[in-house]
PDB file of C-alpha atoms in Angstrom:
ATOM      1  CA  UNK A   1       3.925  -5.742  30.518  1.00 93.00           C
ATOM      2  CA  UNK A   2       1.371  -7.471  32.629  1.00 98.00           C
ATOM      3  CA  UNK A   3      -1.895  -8.041  30.880  1.00 98.00           C
ATOM      4  CA  UNK A   4      -5.293  -9.234  32.351  1.00 98.00           C
ATOM      5  CA  UNK A   5      -7.238 -10.978  29.585  1.00 98.00           C
ATOM      6  CA  UNK A   6     -11.008 -11.095  29.134  1.00 98.00           C
ATOM      7  CA  UNK A   7     -12.582 -13.364  26.543  1.00 98.00           C
ATOM      8  CA  UNK A   8     -14.635 -16.442  26.076  1.00 97.00           C
ATOM      9  CA  UNK A   9     -14.871 -18.285  22.730  1.00 97.00           C
ATOM     10  CA  UNK A  10     -12.271 -19.696  20.390  1.00 97.00           C
ATOM     11  CA  UNK A  11     -11.673 -16.315  18.671  1.00 98.00           C
ATOM     12  CA  UNK A  12     -10.491 -14.940  22.006  1.00 98.00           C
ATOM     13  CA  UNK A  13      -8.432 -18.139  22.974  1.00 98.00           C
ATOM     14  CA  UNK A  14      -6.359 -17.614  19.752  1.00 98.00           C
ATOM     15  CA  UNK A  15      -5.475 -13.996  20.957  1.00 98.00           C
ATOM     16  CA  UNK A  16      -4.782 -15.391  24.515  1.00 98.00           C
ATOM     17  CA  UNK A  17      -2.286 -17.870  23.023  1.00 98.00           C
ATOM     18  CA  UNK A  18      -0.731 -15.265  20.873  1.00 98.00           C
ATOM     19  CA  UNK A  19      -0.086 -12.865  23.914  1.00 98.00           C
ATOM     20  CA  UNK A  20       1.328 -15.761  25.978  1.00 98.00           C
ATOM     21  CA  UNK A  21       3.570 -17.115  23.117  1.00 98.00           C
ATOM     22  CA  UNK A  22       4.906 -13.666  22.684  1.00 97.00           C
ATOM     23  CA  UNK A  23       6.020 -13.400  26.291  1.00 97.00           C
ATOM     24  CA  UNK A  24       3.377 -11.237  27.899  1.00 98.00           C
ATOM     25  CA  UNK A  25       2.872 -11.896  31.589  1.00 98.00           C
ATOM     26  CA  UNK A  26      -0.846 -12.802  32.067  1.00 98.00           C
ATOM     27  CA  UNK A  27      -1.697 -12.859  35.824  1.00 98.00           C
ATOM     28  CA  UNK A  28      -5.434 -13.330  35.362  1.00 98.00           C
ATOM     29  CA  UNK A  29      -8.030 -14.380  32.829  1.00 98.00           C
ATOM     30  CA  UNK A  30     -11.790 -13.577  33.011  1.00 98.00           C
ATOM     31  CA  UNK A  31     -14.175 -15.604  31.079  1.00 98.00           C
ATOM     32  CA  UNK A  32     -17.872 -16.520  31.066  1.00 97.00           C
ATOM     33  CA  UNK A  33     -19.173 -19.092  33.468  1.00 96.00           C
ATOM     34  CA  UNK A  34     -19.299 -22.646  32.316  1.00 94.00           C
ATOM     35  CA  UNK A  35     -22.378 -23.449  30.100  1.00 91.00           C
ATOM     36  CA  UNK A  36     -24.354 -26.611  29.384  1.00 87.00           C
ATOM     37  CA  UNK A  37     -23.374 -28.040  25.929  1.00 79.00           C
ATOM     38  CA  UNK A  38     -23.540 -30.993  23.707  1.00 72.00           C
ATOM     39  CA  UNK A  39     -26.300 -33.635  23.610  1.00 73.00           C
ATOM     40  CA  UNK A  40     -25.792 -34.418  27.386  1.00 76.00           C
ATOM     41  CA  UNK A  41     -25.965 -30.785  28.204  1.00 78.00           C
ATOM     42  CA  UNK A  42     -22.913 -31.202  30.588  1.00 86.00           C
ATOM     43  CA  UNK A  43     -21.283 -27.987  31.853  1.00 90.00           C
ATOM     44  CA  UNK A  44     -18.343 -27.111  29.542  1.00 94.00           C
ATOM     45  CA  UNK A  45     -15.597 -24.570  30.013  1.00 96.00           C
ATOM     46  CA  UNK A  46     -15.069 -21.860  27.512  1.00 97.00           C
ATOM     47  CA  UNK A  47     -12.099 -22.297  24.975  1.00 97.00           C
ATOM     48  CA  UNK A  48     -10.395 -19.343  26.867  1.00 98.00           C
ATOM     49  CA  UNK A  49     -10.810 -21.138  30.253  1.00 98.00           C
ATOM     50  CA  UNK A  50      -9.592 -24.468  28.833  1.00 98.00           C
ATOM     51  CA  UNK A  51      -6.470 -22.684  27.451  1.00 98.00           C
ATOM     52  CA  UNK A  52      -5.740 -20.720  30.682  1.00 98.00           C
ATOM     53  CA  UNK A  53      -6.012 -23.788  32.959  1.00 98.00           C
ATOM     54  CA  UNK A  54      -3.823 -25.940  30.499  1.00 98.00           C
ATOM     55  CA  UNK A  55      -1.193 -23.209  30.879  1.00 98.00           C
ATOM     56  CA  UNK A  56      -1.448 -22.404  34.624  1.00 97.00           C
ATOM     57  CA  UNK A  57      -3.155 -19.086  34.295  1.00 98.00           C
ATOM     58  CA  UNK A  58      -5.575 -18.112  37.136  1.00 98.00           C
ATOM     59  CA  UNK A  59      -9.237 -17.849  35.979  1.00 98.00           C
ATOM     60  CA  UNK A  60     -12.141 -15.810  37.342  1.00 98.00           C
ATOM     61  CA  UNK A  61     -15.751 -16.334  36.016  1.00 98.00           C
ATOM     62  CA  UNK A  62     -18.037 -13.664  37.472  1.00 97.00           C
ATOM     63  CA  UNK A  63     -21.684 -13.615  36.059  1.00 95.00           C
ATOM     64  CA  UNK A  64     -21.654  -9.810  36.079  1.00 95.00           C
ATOM     65  CA  UNK A  65     -19.403  -6.832  36.447  1.00 95.00           C
ATOM     66  CA  UNK A  66     -22.032  -4.327  37.087  1.00 93.00           C
ATOM     67  CA  UNK A  67     -22.186  -2.878  40.690  1.00 91.00           C
ATOM     68  CA  UNK A  68     -25.785  -1.823  39.972  1.00 89.00           C
ATOM     69  CA  UNK A  69     -26.848  -5.147  38.340  1.00 85.00           C
ATOM     70  CA  UNK A  70     -28.558  -8.260  39.627  1.00 91.00           C
ATOM     71  CA  UNK A  71     -25.317  -9.629  41.260  1.00 91.00           C
ATOM     72  CA  UNK A  72     -23.746  -6.572  42.928  1.00 94.00           C
ATOM     73  CA  UNK A  73     -21.775  -8.825  45.455  1.00 95.00           C
ATOM     74  CA  UNK A  74     -20.311 -10.903  42.727  1.00 95.00           C
ATOM     75  CA  UNK A  75     -19.375  -7.758  40.791  1.00 95.00           C
ATOM     76  CA  UNK A  76     -17.671  -6.096  43.839  1.00 96.00           C
ATOM     77  CA  UNK A  77     -15.621  -9.405  44.366  1.00 97.00           C
ATOM     78  CA  UNK A  78     -14.609  -9.134  40.815  1.00 97.00           C
ATOM     79  CA  UNK A  79     -13.709  -5.476  41.110  1.00 97.00           C
ATOM     80  CA  UNK A  80     -11.590  -6.272  44.143  1.00 98.00           C
ATOM     81  CA  UNK A  81      -9.830  -9.032  42.289  1.00 98.00           C
ATOM     82  CA  UNK A  82      -8.981  -6.821  39.306  1.00 98.00           C
ATOM     83  CA  UNK A  83      -7.609  -3.994  41.758  1.00 98.00           C
ATOM     84  CA  UNK A  84      -5.619  -6.561  43.731  1.00 98.00           C
ATOM     85  CA  UNK A  85      -4.078  -8.164  40.592  1.00 98.00           C
ATOM     86  CA  UNK A  86      -0.935  -6.152  39.458  1.00 98.00           C
ATOM     87  CA  UNK A  87      -1.307  -5.339  35.770  1.00 98.00           C
ATOM     88  CA  UNK A  88      -0.849  -2.630  33.326  1.00 97.00           C
ATOM     89  CA  UNK A  89      -3.620  -3.058  30.696  1.00 98.00           C
ATOM     90  CA  UNK A  90      -6.661  -5.257  30.093  1.00 98.00           C
ATOM     91  CA  UNK A  91      -7.305  -6.960  26.682  1.00 98.00           C
ATOM     92  CA  UNK A  92     -10.816  -7.820  25.767  1.00 98.00           C
ATOM     93  CA  UNK A  93     -11.858 -10.178  22.968  1.00 98.00           C
ATOM     94  CA  UNK A  94     -15.559 -11.503  22.573  1.00 96.00           C
ATOM     95  CA  UNK A  95     -15.895 -11.600  26.356  1.00 97.00           C
ATOM     96  CA  UNK A  96     -19.703 -11.395  26.313  1.00 93.00           C
ATOM     97  CA  UNK A  97     -20.044  -9.263  29.482  1.00 92.00           C
ATOM     98  CA  UNK A  98     -20.471  -5.411  29.529  1.00 90.00           C
ATOM     99  CA  UNK A  99     -17.572  -3.692  31.082  1.00 95.00           C
ATOM    100  CA  UNK A 100     -19.024  -0.692  33.064  1.00 96.00           C
ATOM    101  CA  UNK A 101     -17.082   2.540  33.506  1.00 95.00           C
ATOM    102  CA  UNK A 102     -15.983   1.228  37.030  1.00 96.00           C
ATOM    103  CA  UNK A 103     -14.085  -1.670  35.417  1.00 97.00           C
ATOM    104  CA  UNK A 104     -12.845   0.442  32.412  1.00 97.00           C
ATOM    105  CA  UNK A 105     -11.002   2.750  34.801  1.00 96.00           C
ATOM    106  CA  UNK A 106      -9.141   0.039  36.797  1.00 98.00           C
ATOM    107  CA  UNK A 107      -6.266  -0.844  34.380  1.00 98.00           C
ATOM    108  CA  UNK A 108      -3.533   1.878  34.272  1.00 97.00           C
ATOM    109  CA  UNK A 109      -3.424   1.839  30.584  1.00 96.00           C
ATOM    110  CA  UNK A 110      -7.150   1.185  29.987  1.00 96.00           C
ATOM    111  CA  UNK A 111      -8.930  -1.685  28.324  1.00 98.00           C
ATOM    112  CA  UNK A 112      -8.057  -2.598  24.719  1.00 98.00           C
ATOM    113  CA  UNK A 113     -10.501  -4.524  22.572  1.00 98.00           C
ATOM    114  CA  UNK A 114      -9.905  -6.804  19.511  1.00 98.00           C
ATOM    115  CA  UNK A 115     -12.979  -6.424  17.259  1.00 98.00           C
ATOM    116  CA  UNK A 116     -13.584  -8.447  14.268  1.00 98.00           C
ATOM    117  CA  UNK A 117     -14.580  -5.754  11.721  1.00 98.00           C
ATOM    118  CA  UNK A 118     -13.170  -2.590  10.154  1.00 98.00           C
ATOM    119  CA  UNK A 119     -14.874  -0.091  12.488  1.00 98.00           C
ATOM    120  CA  UNK A 120     -17.072   1.821  12.373  1.00 98.00           C
ATOM    121  CA  UNK A 121     -18.715  -0.855  10.151  1.00 98.00           C
ATOM    122  CA  UNK A 122     -20.334  -3.646  12.090  1.00 98.00           C
ATOM    123  CA  UNK A 123     -20.167  -2.526  15.690  1.00 98.00           C
ATOM    124  CA  UNK A 124     -21.780  -5.109  17.899  1.00 96.00           C
ATOM    125  CA  UNK A 125     -22.253  -8.756  18.506  1.00 94.00           C
ATOM    126  CA  UNK A 126     -22.022 -10.513  15.182  1.00 97.00           C
ATOM    127  CA  UNK A 127     -19.670  -8.662  12.814  1.00 98.00           C
ATOM    128  CA  UNK A 128     -18.382 -11.690  10.931  1.00 98.00           C
ATOM    129  CA  UNK A 129     -21.928 -13.059  10.162  1.00 98.00           C
ATOM    130  CA  UNK A 130     -23.185  -9.627   9.080  1.00 98.00           C
ATOM    131  CA  UNK A 131     -20.373  -8.855   6.807  1.00 98.00           C
ATOM    132  CA  UNK A 132     -20.751 -12.120   4.888  1.00 98.00           C
ATOM    133  CA  UNK A 133     -24.656 -11.753   4.796  1.00 98.00           C
ATOM    134  CA  UNK A 134     -24.345  -8.172   3.436  1.00 98.00           C
ATOM    135  CA  UNK A 135     -22.099  -9.213   0.766  1.00 97.00           C
ATOM    136  CA  UNK A 136     -19.096  -7.061   1.768  1.00 98.00           C
ATOM    137  CA  UNK A 137     -15.883  -7.542  -0.235  1.00 98.00           C
ATOM    138  CA  UNK A 138     -13.601  -7.151   2.817  1.00 98.00           C
ATOM    139  CA  UNK A 139     -13.637  -7.043   6.552  1.00 98.00           C
ATOM    140  CA  UNK A 140     -10.736  -7.103   9.006  1.00 98.00           C
ATOM    141  CA  UNK A 141      -9.707  -6.534  12.645  1.00 98.00           C
ATOM    142  CA  UNK A 142      -9.687  -3.256  14.572  1.00 98.00           C
ATOM    143  CA  UNK A 143      -7.767  -2.787  17.889  1.00 98.00           C
ATOM    144  CA  UNK A 144      -9.685  -0.343  19.852  1.00 98.00           C
ATOM    145  CA  UNK A 145      -9.422   1.598  23.134  1.00 97.00           C
ATOM    146  CA  UNK A 146     -12.618   0.793  24.963  1.00 97.00           C
ATOM    147  CA  UNK A 147     -15.035   3.234  26.339  1.00 95.00           C
ATOM    148  CA  UNK A 148     -18.686   2.963  27.453  1.00 92.00           C
ATOM    149  CA  UNK A 149     -20.312   2.992  24.060  1.00 90.00           C
ATOM    150  CA  UNK A 150     -20.790  -0.076  21.949  1.00 93.00           C
ATOM    151  CA  UNK A 151     -17.602  -0.380  20.116  1.00 96.00           C
ATOM    152  CA  UNK A 152     -17.299   3.326  19.767  1.00 96.00           C
ATOM    153  CA  UNK A 153     -13.884   3.804  21.192  1.00 97.00           C
ATOM    154  CA  UNK A 154     -10.824   5.266  19.295  1.00 98.00           C
ATOM    155  CA  UNK A 155      -8.964   3.005  16.906  1.00 98.00           C
ATOM    156  CA  UNK A 156      -5.450   1.986  17.632  1.00 98.00           C
ATOM    157  CA  UNK A 157      -4.538  -0.505  14.759  1.00 98.00           C
ATOM    158  CA  UNK A 158      -6.564  -1.947  11.947  1.00 98.00           C
ATOM    159  CA  UNK A 159      -5.865  -4.400   9.070  1.00 98.00           C
ATOM    160  CA  UNK A 160      -8.220  -5.710   6.349  1.00 98.00           C
ATOM    161  CA  UNK A 161      -8.840  -9.103   4.941  1.00 97.00           C
ATOM    162  CA  UNK A 162     -10.728  -9.964   1.742  1.00 98.00           C
ATOM    163  CA  UNK A 163     -14.032 -12.030   2.032  1.00 98.00           C
ATOM    164  CA  UNK A 164     -13.531 -14.915  -0.377  1.00 97.00           C
ATOM    165  CA  UNK A 165     -16.446 -16.081  -2.489  1.00 95.00           C
ATOM    166  CA  UNK A 166     -16.598 -19.398  -0.669  1.00 95.00           C
ATOM    167  CA  UNK A 167     -16.032 -17.996   2.806  1.00 98.00           C
ATOM    168  CA  UNK A 168     -18.350 -19.065   5.582  1.00 98.00           C
ATOM    169  CA  UNK A 169     -18.511 -17.569   9.065  1.00 98.00           C
ATOM    170  CA  UNK A 170     -16.353 -20.583  10.246  1.00 97.00           C
ATOM    171  CA  UNK A 171     -13.635 -19.983   7.669  1.00 98.00           C
ATOM    172  CA  UNK A 172     -13.572 -16.290   7.899  1.00 98.00           C
ATOM    173  CA  UNK A 173     -13.571 -16.529  11.804  1.00 98.00           C
ATOM    174  CA  UNK A 174     -10.476 -18.550  11.796  1.00 98.00           C
ATOM    175  CA  UNK A 175      -8.497 -16.146   9.581  1.00 98.00           C
ATOM    176  CA  UNK A 176      -9.811 -13.139  11.613  1.00 98.00           C
ATOM    177  CA  UNK A 177      -8.809 -14.787  14.824  1.00 98.00           C
ATOM    178  CA  UNK A 178      -5.250 -15.283  13.668  1.00 98.00           C
ATOM    179  CA  UNK A 179      -5.067 -11.652  12.450  1.00 98.00           C
ATOM    180  CA  UNK A 180      -6.488 -10.568  15.789  1.00 98.00           C
ATOM    181  CA  UNK A 181      -3.827 -12.402  17.712  1.00 98.00           C
ATOM    182  CA  UNK A 182      -1.137 -10.886  15.576  1.00 98.00           C
ATOM    183  CA  UNK A 183      -2.486  -7.391  15.811  1.00 98.00           C
ATOM    184  CA  UNK A 184      -2.899  -7.301  19.670  1.00 98.00           C
ATOM    185  CA  UNK A 185       0.720  -8.435  20.116  1.00 98.00           C
ATOM    186  CA  UNK A 186       1.711  -5.569  17.706  1.00 98.00           C
ATOM    187  CA  UNK A 187      -0.426  -3.094  19.507  1.00 98.00           C
ATOM    188  CA  UNK A 188       0.949  -4.058  23.002  1.00 98.00           C
ATOM    189  CA  UNK A 189       4.458  -3.893  21.710  1.00 97.00           C
ATOM    190  CA  UNK A 190       3.898  -0.372  20.407  1.00 96.00           C
ATOM    191  CA  UNK A 191       2.143   0.577  23.731  1.00 95.00           C
ATOM    192  CA  UNK A 192       5.238  -0.541  25.586  1.00 93.00           C
ATOM    193  CA  UNK A 193       7.316   1.616  23.457  1.00 92.00           C
ATOM    194  CA  UNK A 194       4.975   4.655  23.647  1.00 88.00           C
ATOM    195  CA  UNK A 195       4.247   4.592  19.984  1.00 85.00           C
ATOM    196  CA  UNK A 196       0.622   3.653  19.897  1.00 91.00           C
ATOM    197  CA  UNK A 197      -1.576   6.476  18.623  1.00 93.00           C
ATOM    198  CA  UNK A 198      -5.416   6.584  18.976  1.00 95.00           C
ATOM    199  CA  UNK A 199      -7.527   7.823  16.041  1.00 97.00           C
ATOM    200  CA  UNK A 200     -11.292   8.557  16.632  1.00 97.00           C
ATOM    201  CA  UNK A 201     -13.735   6.544  14.596  1.00 97.00           C
ATOM    202  CA  UNK A 202     -15.289   8.532  11.649  1.00 95.00           C
ATOM    203  CA  UNK A 203     -18.896   9.465  12.051  1.00 92.00           C
ATOM    204  CA  UNK A 204     -19.768   8.136   8.531  1.00 95.00           C
ATOM    205  CA  UNK A 205     -20.252   4.481   7.698  1.00 95.00           C
ATOM    206  CA  UNK A 206     -21.551   3.308  11.121  1.00 97.00           C
ATOM    207  CA  UNK A 207     -23.389   0.041  10.966  1.00 98.00           C
ATOM    208  CA  UNK A 208     -24.606  -2.418  13.627  1.00 97.00           C
ATOM    209  CA  UNK A 209     -24.095  -6.130  13.628  1.00 97.00           C
ATOM    210  CA  UNK A 210     -27.118  -7.417  15.717  1.00 96.00           C
ATOM    211  CA  UNK A 211     -26.845 -10.775  17.511  1.00 94.00           C
ATOM    212  CA  UNK A 212     -27.993 -13.649  15.192  1.00 94.00           C
ATOM    213  CA  UNK A 213     -31.392 -15.014  16.187  1.00 91.00           C
ATOM    214  CA  UNK A 214     -32.211 -18.549  15.432  1.00 90.00           C
ATOM    215  CA  UNK A 215     -35.457 -17.405  13.671  1.00 92.00           C
ATOM    216  CA  UNK A 216     -33.252 -15.745  10.977  1.00 94.00           C
ATOM    217  CA  UNK A 217     -32.046 -19.232   9.866  1.00 96.00           C
ATOM    218  CA  UNK A 218     -35.271 -20.017   8.088  1.00 97.00           C
ATOM    219  CA  UNK A 219     -34.683 -19.255   4.406  1.00 97.00           C
ATOM    220  CA  UNK A 220     -37.260 -17.328   2.506  1.00 97.00           C
ATOM    221  CA  UNK A 221     -37.134 -18.673  -1.030  1.00 97.00           C
ATOM    222  CA  UNK A 222     -38.895 -15.800  -2.551  1.00 96.00           C
ATOM    223  CA  UNK A 223     -35.679 -13.886  -2.116  1.00 97.00           C
ATOM    224  CA  UNK A 224     -33.016 -14.076  -4.792  1.00 96.00           C
ATOM    225  CA  UNK A 225     -30.443 -16.744  -4.988  1.00 97.00           C
ATOM    226  CA  UNK A 226     -27.491 -14.506  -4.248  1.00 97.00           C
ATOM    227  CA  UNK A 227     -29.061 -13.250  -0.984  1.00 97.00           C
ATOM    228  CA  UNK A 228     -29.959 -16.812   0.042  1.00 98.00           C
ATOM    229  CA  UNK A 229     -26.397 -17.947  -0.922  1.00 98.00           C
ATOM    230  CA  UNK A 230     -24.860 -15.327   1.421  1.00 98.00           C
ATOM    231  CA  UNK A 231     -27.115 -16.148   4.272  1.00 97.00           C
ATOM    232  CA  UNK A 232     -26.244 -19.864   4.075  1.00 98.00           C
ATOM    233  CA  UNK A 233     -22.575 -18.970   4.240  1.00 98.00           C
ATOM    234  CA  UNK A 234     -23.202 -16.396   6.990  1.00 98.00           C
ATOM    235  CA  UNK A 235     -25.101 -18.935   9.109  1.00 98.00           C
ATOM    236  CA  UNK A 236     -22.458 -21.682   8.826  1.00 97.00           C
ATOM    237  CA  UNK A 237     -21.883 -22.891  11.521  1.00 96.00           C
ATOM    238  CA  UNK A 238     -24.500 -21.090  13.533  1.00 93.00           C
ATOM    239  CA  UNK A 239     -27.414 -21.212  13.625  1.00 95.00           C
ATOM    240  CA  UNK A 240     -27.504 -23.159  10.263  1.00 97.00           C
ATOM    241  CA  UNK A 241     -29.732 -21.973   7.444  1.00 98.00           C
ATOM    242  CA  UNK A 242     -32.658 -24.331   6.566  1.00 97.00           C
ATOM    243  CA  UNK A 243     -35.780 -24.847   4.575  1.00 97.00           C
ATOM    244  CA  UNK A 244     -38.761 -26.824   5.548  1.00 97.00           C
ATOM    245  CA  UNK A 245     -39.842 -29.753   3.353  1.00 95.00           C
ATOM    246  CA  UNK A 246     -43.074 -31.688   4.321  1.00 93.00           C
ATOM    247  CA  UNK A 247     -42.763 -30.423   7.783  1.00 94.00           C
ATOM    248  CA  UNK A 248     -39.019 -31.454   8.106  1.00 96.00           C
ATOM    249  CA  UNK A 249     -36.430 -28.741   8.579  1.00 97.00           C
ATOM    250  CA  UNK A 250     -33.429 -29.508   6.232  1.00 97.00           C
ATOM    251  CA  UNK A 251     -30.238 -27.570   6.833  1.00 97.00           C
ATOM    252  CA  UNK A 252     -28.244 -26.029   3.976  1.00 98.00           C
ATOM    253  CA  UNK A 253     -24.594 -26.017   4.676  1.00 97.00           C
ATOM    254  CA  UNK A 254     -23.086 -25.274   1.294  1.00 96.00           C
ATOM    255  CA  UNK A 255     -24.698 -23.942  -1.967  1.00 96.00           C
ATOM    256  CA  UNK A 256     -23.692 -22.235  -5.117  1.00 95.00           C
ATOM    257  CA  UNK A 257     -25.717 -19.638  -6.960  1.00 95.00           C
ATOM    258  CA  UNK A 258     -26.402 -20.364 -10.599  1.00 93.00           C
ATOM    259  CA  UNK A 259     -28.495 -18.578 -13.250  1.00 91.00           C
ATOM    260  CA  UNK A 260     -31.686 -19.968 -14.414  1.00 89.00           C
ATOM    261  CA  UNK A 261     -35.538 -19.861 -13.738  1.00 86.00           C
ATOM    262  CA  UNK A 262     -36.900 -22.880 -11.837  1.00 79.00           C
ATOM    263  CA  UNK A 263     -40.358 -21.551 -11.546  1.00 86.00           C
ATOM    264  CA  UNK A 264     -42.135 -21.424  -8.119  1.00 94.00           C
ATOM    265  CA  UNK A 265     -39.760 -20.332  -5.372  1.00 96.00           C
ATOM    266  CA  UNK A 266     -38.712 -23.261  -3.109  1.00 97.00           C
ATOM    267  CA  UNK A 267     -39.471 -25.815  -5.779  1.00 96.00           C
ATOM    268  CA  UNK A 268     -36.810 -28.624  -6.081  1.00 96.00           C
ATOM    269  CA  UNK A 269     -35.735 -28.486  -9.785  1.00 94.00           C
ATOM    270  CA  UNK A 270     -33.303 -31.298  -9.484  1.00 93.00           C
ATOM    271  CA  UNK A 271     -32.639 -33.918  -6.832  1.00 94.00           C
ATOM    272  CA  UNK A 272     -30.205 -36.721  -8.065  1.00 85.00           C
ATOM    273  CA  UNK A 273     -26.714 -37.994  -7.593  1.00 75.00           C
ATOM    274  CA  UNK A 274     -25.430 -36.332 -10.777  1.00 76.00           C
ATOM    275  CA  UNK A 275     -26.953 -32.769 -10.379  1.00 75.00           C
ATOM    276  CA  UNK A 276     -27.277 -32.724  -6.702  1.00 83.00           C
ATOM    277  CA  UNK A 277     -30.077 -30.558  -5.291  1.00 95.00           C
ATOM    278  CA  UNK A 278     -31.232 -27.462  -7.255  1.00 96.00           C
ATOM    279  CA  UNK A 279     -33.810 -25.206  -5.745  1.00 96.00           C
ATOM    280  CA  UNK A 280     -35.710 -22.277  -7.293  1.00 96.00           C
ATOM    281  CA  UNK A 281     -35.709 -19.003  -5.778  1.00 97.00           C
ATOM    282  CA  UNK A 282     -37.258 -15.528  -6.503  1.00 96.00           C
ATOM    283  CA  UNK A 283     -34.479 -14.972  -9.018  1.00 96.00           C
ATOM    284  CA  UNK A 284     -31.898 -17.552  -9.952  1.00 95.00           C
ATOM    285  CA  UNK A 285     -31.193 -21.101  -8.630  1.00 96.00           C
ATOM    286  CA  UNK A 286     -29.520 -22.484  -5.573  1.00 96.00           C
ATOM    287  CA  UNK A 287     -27.245 -25.512  -6.244  1.00 96.00           C
ATOM    288  CA  UNK A 288     -27.204 -27.093  -2.808  1.00 96.00           C
ATOM    289  CA  UNK A 289     -24.173 -29.251  -2.249  1.00 95.00           C
ATOM    290  CA  UNK A 290     -24.267 -30.150   1.499  1.00 96.00           C
ATOM    291  CA  UNK A 291     -27.428 -30.843   3.595  1.00 97.00           C
ATOM    292  CA  UNK A 292     -28.491 -32.258   6.926  1.00 97.00           C
ATOM    293  CA  UNK A 293     -31.674 -33.621   8.245  1.00 96.00           C
ATOM    294  CA  UNK A 294     -32.674 -33.465  11.973  1.00 95.00           C
ATOM    295  CA  UNK A 295     -30.468 -35.825  14.076  1.00 92.00           C
ATOM    296  CA  UNK A 296     -28.315 -36.664  10.922  1.00 94.00           C
ATOM    297  CA  UNK A 297     -24.915 -35.811   9.825  1.00 95.00           C
ATOM    298  CA  UNK A 298     -23.823 -33.055   7.331  1.00 96.00           C
ATOM    299  CA  UNK A 299     -23.753 -34.894   4.033  1.00 96.00           C
ATOM    300  CA  UNK A 300     -22.888 -34.214   0.393  1.00 95.00           C
ATOM    301  CA  UNK A 301     -26.032 -33.855  -1.638  1.00 95.00           C
ATOM    302  CA  UNK A 302     -25.649 -37.221  -3.315  1.00 93.00           C
ATOM    303  CA  UNK A 303     -25.278 -39.010  -0.047  1.00 94.00           C
ATOM    304  CA  UNK A 304     -28.113 -37.009   1.488  1.00 95.00           C
ATOM    305  CA  UNK A 305     -30.606 -38.005  -1.204  1.00 94.00           C
ATOM    306  CA  UNK A 306     -30.036 -41.742  -0.538  1.00 92.00           C
ATOM    307  CA  UNK A 307     -31.969 -41.314   2.734  1.00 92.00           C
ATOM    308  CA  UNK A 308     -34.212 -38.263   2.022  1.00 93.00           C
ATOM    309  CA  UNK A 309     -36.439 -37.889  -1.010  1.00 92.00           C
ATOM    310  CA  UNK A 310     -36.608 -34.309  -2.463  1.00 94.00           C
ATOM    311  CA  UNK A 311     -37.422 -34.859  -6.083  1.00 89.00           C
ATOM    312  CA  UNK A 312     -40.561 -32.994  -6.989  1.00 89.00           C
ATOM    313  CA  UNK A 313     -40.920 -31.499  -3.540  1.00 95.00           C
ATOM    314  CA  UNK A 314     -41.008 -27.823  -2.496  1.00 96.00           C
ATOM    315  CA  UNK A 315     -39.438 -26.026   0.405  1.00 96.00           C
ATOM    316  CA  UNK A 316     -41.869 -23.847   2.294  1.00 87.00           C
TER     317      UNK A 316
END
């Protein structure tokens, strides 16, 4: 089976590697254009492009696939390339571009998506973040036949994973990426054998995982500690939850929720090498174990306090 692959971040690169390692013929990879990254803002290839080039797979990077969009000539060239590339199916994983109907109809067996949630819960751009933020007990991966709606297509395969108490978006992402790679291989094997059955998504239980905005990272300490703890885990590694102390944003990378009343929300109840950093909230306390100041490294609380005074302070 010949598989065109469309994806951009590490989550997608894991699936691409799984397909190649399982013997599927991948004649073409689509991925987002190179973006500036790092302190020097140098152009950087996506993880999918890096993997494809390292393994001799042709790569295309159109800025758009919409014939009626801002770049119709680019889109037409991409369409022509897809039609000229012999393939059976397109696999899509966190690509980042909308696939219009004109593209969805090109692969003989359609387009199949790897989505990091148990649909119909958490359709949209940030399903891993939102599942942790909401306090879900489990999530998973759904293999879905794509249609024009946002993650509305029929389900082909799904498998769940528990969300562990200490899971961050980073740790859960890695487990889901591995699961996604395994499930897409299983799905395509069944497709080859004619044993893949589509099941419509239920109408009940639909939620949407909106893209994470940087403004969400600012912690509101009037909220309860459990909510804040989930947000800290959900926004690790991006965009990084933070509180502002004397005008300086301090990122919170790891924190435990402990019972107690520390008084005014945001007040630093403890800040020493033995107890770490304990902050009062609207209900309960946050025991912050890893912090970072602007331009600095992520540090355990005891190390952080050697260069940043928090005793007696308050986070706005």
